């Protein structure tokens, strides 16, 4: 058994040749291109530009350094979540070719013909298919890994297999805890400081966030991707692919549905503050469409799957299924609200806000992201449909 | 390593002597006294009546036979749940002395000075301390095994350790599924047949039971005993001891609180139908006290523990804690309602109803148990306190 060692670009070339993905005689090119927070990501290619991605987990968080140790088991979780989701939704899941436990390494399809969605949204591009495709992908991956479809025994086996303490703890801390109290990890833009302090004394907000955290901690509804933001989505003009599932675990469905919606709305707040006129109106309209599509297609497909494919006799009640979907809606909006807040005042920011050069515009964008986050969390029980979320966003940014 | 074999009384004597609990020279007496559905239970004693209990899991359900295989791992679960609960609540938990994985055997303290609570309630006896003690035991065991107290990492380790698919499936089927549909396992008293059929077409009831089942399947709030009925409680005139934790797993707190309350109310329906006058009035009053005490002491202790000992910063919100307690109340009443129904029309009955000799009286008791079960499940969202449960019980039995 190979011992773990951190790969260099030369190591990666030798590794993929030994695995037989390229002939040894070929002249290969390898470049480390990771821009994430936790891992090494290498692209290996031959002269004809046939290529593969080799992703290696480091035994610590790359963005912080060796002082923040992290389990290498996250490479197993990432590979196994993506393989499970690929079985269910191959069209929209990156293809995992090989996983190596000792080296904490995953070999996967290179998506070099795709772009990362976050960057494209920041640039104002339009992907009219992504909301519908993501809604469908979410419904499929969440339904088929839930109690509706799996036997209780198989579900329990899967829950145990995907217990993911280290990575979940990052979310538990950075998403639900730190943004609402003093913590040195918080990263707060100076003009946003007063608003960030107000979060810490909003009793109802703190109670709602506690409830959302408790659900994250102990509601094993389905096998989540666990980090479904617009940086985990690769898009082109026809389709999309989900990558980066190392935060995967059995958790509440609304977390996976709410994360991308929170990210669309972060972009909404950023775009509304940095653009004007027709450019602004067009882009906000695009973002409303993708938000609406993600939820409505998810809800429609989930309703059909529950109706057609539920195996558990007791869960076949149509009234229960309708109530369940409503509870996923409330969770979705709550987690989207948490994402808006934690990406503004927590450790990990997003370019949708941070790339705004002009201080006042960024301050307005951040104030709106916080206000919208609070409104979604505090007022979601009064929302009837996704349109209420869009109306709230419009009202807050004044669009 | 010893291979598994089913113990005879002679084997048990040799086993406890080899473990050193009795001297080899002593003349020991052993008797198999199991009256449960799943296991062998031996009492070993010497001439001075020093005694121990040896419980052995059989590789099948004793009440059905070898056609219903059951994992021997349930002996591990039982021993480890009781040891965890003993650490937290030693006064009210049976003392486990030894656990043997290969033989699926547990050696434990003999509670021969105690009586099983169900039998005592059926005989009309009074135990004014039990409600308060059980309320305290439930608050302690559930709080200290929950996210309020354990770190998220430790909690996840415990969730994995106590995944209990075989025994949970029995509850999933017999508690939530079978009583509400045609199933050959159901055991229905002929005069109750019409009422049992009505359960199958009550849409709201089916939806509420589905929700309670979904929570049982995927809400890992705390380490439950999992089978906390009045047959798992040993009582004397000062204290009580909880036994029989083989159904233990990480589940919703309200399941453990609701099970004994459902059983008190089964006895309430039975006693109201079989007795008259002062005897009836006294006993129903005793049952109301124990029901009230169990919930109110649980709620008071849980409130204090959440306030004083919550480690998770986000879960320290007092507003969240109050809402959480309300959700446990709703679950408690819902699960108590399920217990009333499944013990009347499901596979496993209770002597509180079955021991009623007179057909009409038993039919009335069963009709009331079903009506109360339905009311608790369907109307619980409108209940403000445990008094509403008692008023509902009074109204239904006409006491």
Tab-separated table of C-alpha atoms in Angstrom, chain A residues 147 152-153 155-157 159-160 163-166 168-169 172 176-177 181 203-204 206-214 217-221 249 312-317 319-320 323, chain B residues 147 152-153 155-157 159-160 163-166 168-169 172 176-177 181 203-204 206-214 217-221 249 312-317 319-320 323:
chain	number	residue	atom	x	y	z
A	147	UNK	CA	-36.424	7.414	3.144
A	152	UNK	CA	-34.776	1.964	6.187
A	153	UNK	CA	-31.889	-0.529	6.463
A	155	UNK	CA	-30.665	4.277	4.316
A	156	UNK	CA	-29.072	3.669	7.735
A	157	UNK	CA	-26.093	1.985	6.044
A	159	UNK	CA	-26.041	7.470	6.744
A	160	UNK	CA	-23.194	5.680	8.550
A	163	UNK	CA	-20.856	10.612	8.423
A	164	UNK	CA	-18.419	13.462	7.793
A	165	UNK	CA	-17.447	15.131	11.094
A	166	UNK	CA	-14.507	17.285	9.993
A	168	UNK	CA	-19.504	19.261	8.634
A	169	UNK	CA	-17.832	21.059	11.497
A	172	UNK	CA	-21.510	24.146	11.498
A	176	UNK	CA	-24.389	28.934	11.658
A	177	UNK	CA	-22.213	30.031	14.570
A	181	UNK	CA	-21.016	36.400	17.384
A	203	UNK	CA	-33.255	37.303	19.211
A	204	UNK	CA	-35.646	35.897	16.654
A	206	UNK	CA	-30.645	33.800	16.553
A	207	UNK	CA	-33.488	31.389	17.403
A	208	UNK	CA	-34.252	30.702	13.724
A	209	UNK	CA	-30.568	30.148	12.919
A	210	UNK	CA	-30.326	27.776	15.908
A	211	UNK	CA	-33.247	25.804	14.504
A	212	UNK	CA	-31.640	25.664	11.064
A	213	UNK	CA	-28.362	24.543	12.666
A	214	UNK	CA	-30.147	21.862	14.710
A	217	UNK	CA	-26.912	18.605	12.828
A	218	UNK	CA	-29.569	15.939	13.140
A	219	UNK	CA	-31.881	15.621	10.189
A	220	UNK	CA	-30.607	12.824	7.939
A	221	UNK	CA	-33.104	13.320	5.109
A	249	UNK	CA	-23.299	13.964	4.256
A	312	UNK	CA	-42.237	3.286	2.192
A	313	UNK	CA	-45.971	2.582	2.599
A	314	UNK	CA	-46.457	5.098	5.407
A	315	UNK	CA	-44.762	7.899	3.435
A	316	UNK	CA	-47.124	7.424	0.467
A	317	UNK	CA	-49.691	9.773	2.070
A	319	UNK	CA	-51.095	15.020	2.373
A	320	UNK	CA	-47.818	14.201	4.125
A	323	UNK	CA	-46.487	19.057	3.924
B	147	UNK	CA	-26.311	18.285	20.307
B	152	UNK	CA	-20.853	17.674	16.913
B	153	UNK	CA	-17.957	15.243	16.349
B	155	UNK	CA	-22.381	13.161	18.662
B	156	UNK	CA	-21.728	11.847	15.126
B	157	UNK	CA	-19.507	9.101	16.557
B	159	UNK	CA	-24.959	8.218	16.125
B	160	UNK	CA	-22.847	5.771	14.077
B	163	UNK	CA	-27.338	2.694	14.310
B	164	UNK	CA	-29.748	-0.203	14.956
B	165	UNK	CA	-31.420	-1.248	11.686
B	166	UNK	CA	-33.015	-4.566	12.712
B	168	UNK	CA	-35.675	-0.007	14.446
B	169	UNK	CA	-37.363	-1.815	11.576
B	172	UNK	CA	-40.979	1.320	11.935
B	176	UNK	CA	-46.155	3.420	12.162
B	177	UNK	CA	-47.061	1.233	9.198
B	181	UNK	CA	-53.333	-0.819	6.640
B	203	UNK	CA	-56.224	11.191	5.525
B	204	UNK	CA	-55.065	13.649	8.135
B	206	UNK	CA	-52.199	9.049	7.868
B	207	UNK	CA	-50.329	12.268	7.071
B	208	UNK	CA	-49.548	12.958	10.740
B	209	UNK	CA	-48.386	9.381	11.313
B	210	UNK	CA	-46.183	9.665	8.211
B	211	UNK	CA	-44.603	12.799	9.680
B	212	UNK	CA	-44.011	11.061	13.017
B	213	UNK	CA	-42.502	8.097	11.177
B	214	UNK	CA	-40.248	10.373	9.103
B	217	UNK	CA	-36.417	7.606	10.653
B	218	UNK	CA	-34.226	10.666	10.353
B	219	UNK	CA	-34.099	12.850	13.414
B	220	UNK	CA	-31.021	11.929	15.445
B	221	UNK	CA	-31.742	14.178	18.426
B	249	UNK	CA	-30.787	4.362	18.766
B	312	UNK	CA	-23.101	24.626	21.389
B	313	UNK	CA	-23.006	28.431	21.152
B	314	UNK	CA	-25.716	28.656	18.503
B	315	UNK	CA	-28.101	26.450	20.496
B	316	UNK	CA	-27.840	28.712	23.564
B	317	UNK	CA	-30.646	30.937	22.224
B	319	UNK	CA	-36.058	31.509	22.249
B	320	UNK	CA	-34.837	28.495	20.284
B	323	UNK	CA	-39.404	26.407	20.636
